[in-house]
């Protein structure tokens, strides 16, 4: 009887172990890229840190601002489509609250308005006041650029038609999208004690004075290379 129970326990442990491994393989998120927002003079030290591991680099013109204490990232339709192509414009997975999925197609931008992506609690928003000018917006969903929302730089993400984007008065800066030749580690590693990416991020913060004030840096996962 004891042998039967022991064998049953062993089977249960194996199943649990395999399930955990499967979960880790699907969700560990290899850090095979990075997205940086900010003037290139401030992001240069980080670019230099990884230049030997860079496979591809794309640079986009973006605008930034703030509503009260909340940061706003403004991109045009062309940039949004590039983010969708790279599979890094993401939203919550309705089937798995702890995960996200890439957006396959940019929603239609209503005439006379721009799309705004932010937390669903603000789905009533119809405009934002940026630099004393009202910008009409239409709420779409809770979406962001990267593996997860960076509230420090993307409390609000606005996507405007290209011509409308040009007229928006806000700080002009750069968004750099970099693919690595080799992953630096995993944002959701198999072992909870694996702090490789956390430590790497702390090293980046030490390289740029006033890091959070001047730039935003997030490790990302390119799905086609995961």
PDB file of C-alpha atoms in Angstrom:
ATOM      1  CA  UNK A   1       0.000   0.000   0.000  1.00  0.00           C
ATOM      2  CA  UNK A   2       2.857   2.351   0.947  1.00  0.00           C
ATOM      3  CA  UNK A   3       4.553   1.676  -2.409  1.00  0.00           C
ATOM      4  CA  UNK A   4       1.328   2.565  -4.238  1.00  0.00           C
ATOM      5  CA  UNK A   5       0.965   5.837  -2.317  1.00  0.00           C
ATOM      6  CA  UNK A   6       4.630   6.739  -2.839  1.00  0.00           C
ATOM      7  CA  UNK A   7       4.339   6.042  -6.557  1.00  0.00           C
ATOM      8  CA  UNK A   8       1.194   8.208  -6.766  1.00  0.00           C
ATOM      9  CA  UNK A   9       2.919  11.097  -4.942  1.00  0.00           C
ATOM     10  CA  UNK A  10       5.885  10.803  -7.306  1.00  0.00           C
ATOM     11  CA  UNK A  11       3.591  11.027 -10.335  1.00  0.00           C
ATOM     12  CA  UNK A  12       1.863  14.127  -8.901  1.00  0.00           C
ATOM     13  CA  UNK A  13       5.221  15.822  -8.267  1.00  0.00           C
ATOM     14  CA  UNK A  14       6.383  15.070 -11.824  1.00  0.00           C
ATOM     15  CA  UNK A  15       3.180  16.501 -13.305  1.00  0.00           C
ATOM     16  CA  UNK A  16       3.507  19.658 -11.191  1.00  0.00           C
ATOM     17  CA  UNK A  17       7.143  20.007 -12.198  1.00  0.00           C
ATOM     18  CA  UNK A  18       6.370  19.630 -15.899  1.00  0.00           C
ATOM     19  CA  UNK A  19       3.522  22.141 -15.640  1.00  0.00           C
ATOM     20  CA  UNK A  20       5.821  24.652 -13.966  1.00  0.00           C
ATOM     21  CA  UNK A  21       8.466  24.164 -16.642  1.00  0.00           C
ATOM     22  CA  UNK A  22       5.854  24.601 -19.366  1.00  0.00           C
ATOM     23  CA  UNK A  23       4.631  27.811 -17.742  1.00  0.00           C
ATOM     24  CA  UNK A  24       8.178  29.108 -17.464  1.00  0.00           C
ATOM     25  CA  UNK A  25       8.981  28.366 -21.083  1.00  0.00           C
ATOM     26  CA  UNK A  26       5.872  30.212 -22.273  1.00  0.00           C
ATOM     27  CA  UNK A  27       6.052  33.206 -19.939  1.00  0.00           C
ATOM     28  CA  UNK A  28       9.661  33.830 -18.917  1.00  0.00           C
ATOM     29  CA  UNK A  29      10.046  36.643 -21.505  1.00  0.00           C
ATOM     30  CA  UNK A  30      13.612  36.664 -22.848  1.00  0.00           C
ATOM     31  CA  UNK A  31      15.119  40.154 -22.774  1.00  0.00           C
ATOM     32  CA  UNK A  32      16.205  40.154 -26.409  1.00  0.00           C
ATOM     33  CA  UNK A  33      15.624  43.855 -26.950  1.00  0.00           C
ATOM     34  CA  UNK A  34      15.261  47.223 -25.316  1.00  0.00           C
ATOM     35  CA  UNK A  35      13.109  50.294 -25.830  1.00  0.00           C
ATOM     36  CA  UNK A  36      14.513  53.680 -24.830  1.00  0.00           C
ATOM     37  CA  UNK A  37      12.642  56.981 -24.744  1.00  0.00           C
ATOM     38  CA  UNK A  38      14.592  60.187 -24.370  1.00  0.00           C
ATOM     39  CA  UNK A  39      17.097  62.497 -26.010  1.00  0.00           C
ATOM     40  CA  UNK A  40      19.976  60.599 -27.576  1.00  0.00           C
ATOM     41  CA  UNK A  41      22.574  62.505 -25.566  1.00  0.00           C
ATOM     42  CA  UNK A  42      21.161  60.852 -22.432  1.00  0.00           C
ATOM     43  CA  UNK A  43      20.567  57.393 -23.886  1.00  0.00           C
ATOM     44  CA  UNK A  44      24.032  57.226 -25.472  1.00  0.00           C
ATOM     45  CA  UNK A  45      25.734  55.603 -22.433  1.00  0.00           C
ATOM     46  CA  UNK A  46      23.199  52.775 -22.555  1.00  0.00           C
ATOM     47  CA  UNK A  47      23.613  52.367 -26.308  1.00  0.00           C
ATOM     48  CA  UNK A  48      27.387  52.178 -25.797  1.00  0.00           C
ATOM     49  CA  UNK A  49      26.933  49.528 -23.123  1.00  0.00           C
ATOM     50  CA  UNK A  50      25.177  47.180 -25.547  1.00  0.00           C
ATOM     51  CA  UNK A  51      26.607  48.203 -28.930  1.00  0.00           C
ATOM     52  CA  UNK A  52      28.503  44.915 -29.406  1.00  0.00           C
ATOM     53  CA  UNK A  53      25.277  42.990 -28.885  1.00  0.00           C
ATOM     54  CA  UNK A  54      23.050  45.112 -31.138  1.00  0.00           C
ATOM     55  CA  UNK A  55      21.505  43.335 -34.104  1.00  0.00           C
ATOM     56  CA  UNK A  56      19.197  46.113 -35.293  1.00  0.00           C
ATOM     57  CA  UNK A  57      18.260  49.633 -34.219  1.00  0.00           C
ATOM     58  CA  UNK A  58      15.263  51.753 -35.228  1.00  0.00           C
ATOM     59  CA  UNK A  59      14.711  55.348 -34.161  1.00  0.00           C
ATOM     60  CA  UNK A  60      11.310  57.064 -34.107  1.00  0.00           C
ATOM     61  CA  UNK A  61      10.278  60.656 -33.463  1.00  0.00           C
ATOM     62  CA  UNK A  62       7.900  60.853 -30.491  1.00  0.00           C
ATOM     63  CA  UNK A  63       6.573  63.510 -28.140  1.00  0.00           C
ATOM     64  CA  UNK A  64       6.220  63.515 -24.378  1.00  0.00           C
ATOM     65  CA  UNK A  65       4.330  65.568 -21.848  1.00  0.00           C
ATOM     66  CA  UNK A  66       2.518  65.330 -18.539  1.00  0.00           C
ATOM     67  CA  UNK A  67      -1.007  65.665 -17.210  1.00  0.00           C
ATOM     68  CA  UNK A  68      -0.644  66.552 -13.535  1.00  0.00           C
ATOM     69  CA  UNK A  69       1.998  64.014 -12.438  1.00  0.00           C
ATOM     70  CA  UNK A  70       1.128  61.463 -15.113  1.00  0.00           C
ATOM     71  CA  UNK A  71       3.465  61.074 -18.093  1.00  0.00           C
ATOM     72  CA  UNK A  72       2.107  61.125 -21.639  1.00  0.00           C
ATOM     73  CA  UNK A  73       3.745  59.453 -24.634  1.00  0.00           C
ATOM     74  CA  UNK A  74       2.490  60.647 -28.022  1.00  0.00           C
ATOM     75  CA  UNK A  75       3.215  58.766 -31.244  1.00  0.00           C
ATOM     76  CA  UNK A  76       1.907  59.087 -34.770  1.00  0.00           C
ATOM     77  CA  UNK A  77       0.009  56.425 -36.687  1.00  0.00           C
ATOM     78  CA  UNK A  78       3.094  55.312 -38.650  1.00  0.00           C
ATOM     79  CA  UNK A  79       5.065  54.717 -35.453  1.00  0.00           C
ATOM     80  CA  UNK A  80       2.155  52.808 -33.910  1.00  0.00           C
ATOM     81  CA  UNK A  81       2.017  50.540 -36.951  1.00  0.00           C
ATOM     82  CA  UNK A  82       5.760  49.915 -36.633  1.00  0.00           C
ATOM     83  CA  UNK A  83       5.236  48.921 -32.981  1.00  0.00           C
ATOM     84  CA  UNK A  84       2.466  46.542 -34.035  1.00  0.00           C
ATOM     85  CA  UNK A  85       4.705  45.014 -36.700  1.00  0.00           C
ATOM     86  CA  UNK A  86       7.390  44.466 -34.053  1.00  0.00           C
ATOM     87  CA  UNK A  87       4.705  42.924 -31.799  1.00  0.00           C
ATOM     88  CA  UNK A  88       5.511  45.202 -28.871  1.00  0.00           C
ATOM     89  CA  UNK A  89       2.288  47.226 -28.735  1.00  0.00           C
ATOM     90  CA  UNK A  90       0.533  45.078 -26.177  1.00  0.00           C
ATOM     91  CA  UNK A  91      -2.656  44.840 -24.160  1.00  0.00           C
ATOM     92  CA  UNK A  92      -4.024  42.629 -21.399  1.00  0.00           C
ATOM     93  CA  UNK A  93      -4.878  39.040 -22.283  1.00  0.00           C
ATOM     94  CA  UNK A  94      -8.555  38.613 -21.379  1.00  0.00           C
ATOM     95  CA  UNK A  95      -7.970  34.869 -20.998  1.00  0.00           C
ATOM     96  CA  UNK A  96      -5.023  35.289 -18.629  1.00  0.00           C
ATOM     97  CA  UNK A  97      -4.971  38.358 -16.403  1.00  0.00           C
ATOM     98  CA  UNK A  98      -1.308  37.841 -15.516  1.00  0.00           C
ATOM     99  CA  UNK A  99      -0.230  37.951 -19.169  1.00  0.00           C
ATOM    100  CA  UNK A 100      -0.480  40.246 -22.187  1.00  0.00           C
ATOM    101  CA  UNK A 101      -0.821  39.810 -25.941  1.00  0.00           C
ATOM    102  CA  UNK A 102       0.376  41.857 -28.893  1.00  0.00           C
ATOM    103  CA  UNK A 103      -2.156  43.991 -30.747  1.00  0.00           C
ATOM    104  CA  UNK A 104      -2.635  42.705 -34.290  1.00  0.00           C
ATOM    105  CA  UNK A 105      -4.216  45.779 -35.871  1.00  0.00           C
ATOM    106  CA  UNK A 106      -4.412  49.451 -34.998  1.00  0.00           C
ATOM    107  CA  UNK A 107      -8.014  50.477 -34.280  1.00  0.00           C
ATOM    108  CA  UNK A 108      -9.512  53.157 -36.509  1.00  0.00           C
ATOM    109  CA  UNK A 109      -8.714  56.663 -35.304  1.00  0.00           C
ATOM    110  CA  UNK A 110     -11.962  58.663 -34.998  1.00  0.00           C
ATOM    111  CA  UNK A 111     -12.170  61.787 -37.145  1.00  0.00           C
ATOM    112  CA  UNK A 112     -11.168  64.882 -35.223  1.00  0.00           C
ATOM    113  CA  UNK A 113      -9.705  62.866 -32.362  1.00  0.00           C
ATOM    114  CA  UNK A 114      -6.759  60.677 -31.359  1.00  0.00           C
ATOM    115  CA  UNK A 115      -6.667  57.267 -29.707  1.00  0.00           C
ATOM    116  CA  UNK A 116      -5.709  57.135 -26.044  1.00  0.00           C
ATOM    117  CA  UNK A 117      -4.590  53.984 -24.269  1.00  0.00           C
ATOM    118  CA  UNK A 118      -4.535  53.916 -20.496  1.00  0.00           C
ATOM    119  CA  UNK A 119      -5.976  52.087 -17.506  1.00  0.00           C
ATOM    120  CA  UNK A 120      -9.595  51.022 -17.988  1.00  0.00           C
ATOM    121  CA  UNK A 121     -10.622  53.107 -14.962  1.00  0.00           C
ATOM    122  CA  UNK A 122     -10.136  56.153 -17.198  1.00  0.00           C
ATOM    123  CA  UNK A 123     -12.251  54.916 -20.106  1.00  0.00           C
ATOM    124  CA  UNK A 124     -14.468  57.990 -19.748  1.00  0.00           C
ATOM    125  CA  UNK A 125     -11.710  60.360 -20.851  1.00  0.00           C
ATOM    126  CA  UNK A 126     -12.518  62.482 -23.932  1.00  0.00           C
ATOM    127  CA  UNK A 127      -9.699  65.026 -23.860  1.00  0.00           C
ATOM    128  CA  UNK A 128      -6.461  65.882 -22.102  1.00  0.00           C
ATOM    129  CA  UNK A 129      -4.976  69.273 -21.359  1.00  0.00           C
ATOM    130  CA  UNK A 130      -1.399  69.370 -22.567  1.00  0.00           C
ATOM    131  CA  UNK A 131       0.560  72.608 -22.298  1.00  0.00           C
ATOM    132  CA  UNK A 132      -2.693  74.549 -21.838  1.00  0.00           C
ATOM    133  CA  UNK A 133      -4.165  73.106 -25.022  1.00  0.00           C
ATOM    134  CA  UNK A 134      -7.047  70.668 -25.134  1.00  0.00           C
ATOM    135  CA  UNK A 135      -6.389  67.523 -27.180  1.00  0.00           C
ATOM    136  CA  UNK A 136      -9.525  65.524 -28.126  1.00  0.00           C
ATOM    137  CA  UNK A 137      -9.053  61.801 -27.483  1.00  0.00           C
ATOM    138  CA  UNK A 138     -11.077  58.615 -27.764  1.00  0.00           C
ATOM    139  CA  UNK A 139     -10.414  55.809 -25.274  1.00  0.00           C
ATOM    140  CA  UNK A 140      -9.653  52.422 -26.817  1.00  0.00           C
ATOM    141  CA  UNK A 141      -8.126  50.054 -24.263  1.00  0.00           C
ATOM    142  CA  UNK A 142      -5.382  49.500 -21.720  1.00  0.00           C
ATOM    143  CA  UNK A 143      -2.388  49.119 -24.037  1.00  0.00           C
ATOM    144  CA  UNK A 144       1.283  50.067 -23.948  1.00  0.00           C
ATOM    145  CA  UNK A 145       4.676  49.677 -25.643  1.00  0.00           C
ATOM    146  CA  UNK A 146       6.778  46.896 -24.096  1.00  0.00           C
ATOM    147  CA  UNK A 147       6.241  43.708 -22.094  1.00  0.00           C
ATOM    148  CA  UNK A 148       4.301  45.586 -19.418  1.00  0.00           C
ATOM    149  CA  UNK A 149       3.056  49.115 -18.895  1.00  0.00           C
ATOM    150  CA  UNK A 150       5.698  51.529 -17.642  1.00  0.00           C
ATOM    151  CA  UNK A 151       3.583  53.979 -15.655  1.00  0.00           C
ATOM    152  CA  UNK A 152       6.608  56.255 -15.204  1.00  0.00           C
ATOM    153  CA  UNK A 153       6.673  57.049 -18.947  1.00  0.00           C
ATOM    154  CA  UNK A 154       3.377  55.756 -20.364  1.00  0.00           C
ATOM    155  CA  UNK A 155       0.525  56.535 -18.027  1.00  0.00           C
ATOM    156  CA  UNK A 156      -1.159  57.739 -21.188  1.00  0.00           C
ATOM    157  CA  UNK A 157      -0.250  56.537 -24.676  1.00  0.00           C
ATOM    158  CA  UNK A 158      -1.724  58.660 -27.457  1.00  0.00           C
ATOM    159  CA  UNK A 159      -1.777  57.643 -31.120  1.00  0.00           C
ATOM    160  CA  UNK A 160      -2.561  60.485 -33.527  1.00  0.00           C
ATOM    161  CA  UNK A 161      -2.964  60.718 -37.271  1.00  0.00           C
ATOM    162  CA  UNK A 162       0.343  61.831 -38.801  1.00  0.00           C
ATOM    163  CA  UNK A 163      -0.906  65.318 -39.667  1.00  0.00           C
ATOM    164  CA  UNK A 164      -2.536  65.804 -36.262  1.00  0.00           C
ATOM    165  CA  UNK A 165       0.633  64.621 -34.515  1.00  0.00           C
ATOM    166  CA  UNK A 166       2.643  67.401 -36.177  1.00  0.00           C
ATOM    167  CA  UNK A 167       0.327  70.021 -34.676  1.00  0.00           C
ATOM    168  CA  UNK A 168       0.539  68.754 -31.089  1.00  0.00           C
ATOM    169  CA  UNK A 169       2.747  71.012 -28.993  1.00  0.00           C
ATOM    170  CA  UNK A 170       4.861  68.850 -26.707  1.00  0.00           C
ATOM    171  CA  UNK A 171       8.460  67.939 -25.973  1.00  0.00           C
ATOM    172  CA  UNK A 172      10.041  66.280 -29.027  1.00  0.00           C
ATOM    173  CA  UNK A 173      12.331  63.364 -28.350  1.00  0.00           C
ATOM    174  CA  UNK A 174      13.305  59.895 -29.631  1.00  0.00           C
ATOM    175  CA  UNK A 175      12.094  56.360 -29.129  1.00  0.00           C
ATOM    176  CA  UNK A 176      14.802  53.823 -29.894  1.00  0.00           C
ATOM    177  CA  UNK A 177      13.884  50.224 -30.546  1.00  0.00           C
ATOM    178  CA  UNK A 178      16.882  47.895 -30.303  1.00  0.00           C
ATOM    179  CA  UNK A 179      17.096  44.180 -31.031  1.00  0.00           C
ATOM    180  CA  UNK A 180      19.892  42.230 -29.387  1.00  0.00           C
ATOM    181  CA  UNK A 181      21.890  39.454 -31.006  1.00  0.00           C
ATOM    182  CA  UNK A 182      21.719  37.530 -27.743  1.00  0.00           C
ATOM    183  CA  UNK A 183      19.206  37.705 -24.909  1.00  0.00           C
ATOM    184  CA  UNK A 184      20.495  39.241 -21.674  1.00  0.00           C
ATOM    185  CA  UNK A 185      18.352  36.997 -19.507  1.00  0.00           C
ATOM    186  CA  UNK A 186      14.699  36.640 -18.598  1.00  0.00           C
ATOM    187  CA  UNK A 187      12.199  39.063 -17.108  1.00  0.00           C
ATOM    188  CA  UNK A 188      10.279  36.080 -15.729  1.00  0.00           C
ATOM    189  CA  UNK A 189      13.040  33.526 -15.062  1.00  0.00           C
ATOM    190  CA  UNK A 190      12.477  29.879 -14.121  1.00  0.00           C
ATOM    191  CA  UNK A 191      14.090  30.447 -10.749  1.00  0.00           C
ATOM    192  CA  UNK A 192      12.779  33.230  -8.522  1.00  0.00           C
ATOM    193  CA  UNK A 193      16.360  33.791  -7.344  1.00  0.00           C
ATOM    194  CA  UNK A 194      17.549  34.718 -10.843  1.00  0.00           C
ATOM    195  CA  UNK A 195      17.934  38.493 -10.598  1.00  0.00           C
ATOM    196  CA  UNK A 196      20.002  38.975 -13.761  1.00  0.00           C
ATOM    197  CA  UNK A 197      17.672  41.510 -15.377  1.00  0.00           C
ATOM    198  CA  UNK A 198      16.955  43.326 -12.117  1.00  0.00           C
ATOM    199  CA  UNK A 199      20.690  43.773 -11.522  1.00  0.00           C
ATOM    200  CA  UNK A 200      21.244  44.834 -15.130  1.00  0.00           C
ATOM    201  CA  UNK A 201      18.542  47.470 -14.802  1.00  0.00           C
ATOM    202  CA  UNK A 202      20.151  48.837 -11.623  1.00  0.00           C
ATOM    203  CA  UNK A 203      23.452  49.140 -13.489  1.00  0.00           C
ATOM    204  CA  UNK A 204      21.718  51.177 -16.204  1.00  0.00           C
ATOM    205  CA  UNK A 205      20.290  53.567 -13.612  1.00  0.00           C
ATOM    206  CA  UNK A 206      23.784  54.224 -12.308  1.00  0.00           C
ATOM    207  CA  UNK A 207      25.013  55.141 -15.778  1.00  0.00           C
ATOM    208  CA  UNK A 208      22.639  58.084 -16.258  1.00  0.00           C
ATOM    209  CA  UNK A 209      22.236  60.861 -13.718  1.00  0.00           C
ATOM    210  CA  UNK A 210      18.579  61.687 -13.030  1.00  0.00           C
ATOM    211  CA  UNK A 211      17.688  58.495 -14.882  1.00  0.00           C
ATOM    212  CA  UNK A 212      13.903  58.568 -14.376  1.00  0.00           C
ATOM    213  CA  UNK A 213      13.646  62.287 -15.091  1.00  0.00           C
ATOM    214  CA  UNK A 214      15.502  62.173 -18.395  1.00  0.00           C
ATOM    215  CA  UNK A 215      14.839  58.791 -19.995  1.00  0.00           C
ATOM    216  CA  UNK A 216      12.762  55.628 -19.911  1.00  0.00           C
ATOM    217  CA  UNK A 217      14.390  52.253 -20.504  1.00  0.00           C
ATOM    218  CA  UNK A 218      12.614  48.913 -20.631  1.00  0.00           C
ATOM    219  CA  UNK A 219      13.818  45.466 -21.629  1.00  0.00           C
ATOM    220  CA  UNK A 220      11.430  43.888 -24.115  1.00  0.00           C
ATOM    221  CA  UNK A 221      10.730  40.571 -25.793  1.00  0.00           C
ATOM    222  CA  UNK A 222      10.517  40.254 -29.565  1.00  0.00           C
ATOM    223  CA  UNK A 223       8.084  37.369 -29.988  1.00  0.00           C
ATOM    224  CA  UNK A 224       9.597  36.082 -33.214  1.00  0.00           C
ATOM    225  CA  UNK A 225      12.881  35.516 -31.389  1.00  0.00           C
ATOM    226  CA  UNK A 226      11.586  34.218 -28.088  1.00  0.00           C
TER     227      UNK A 226
END
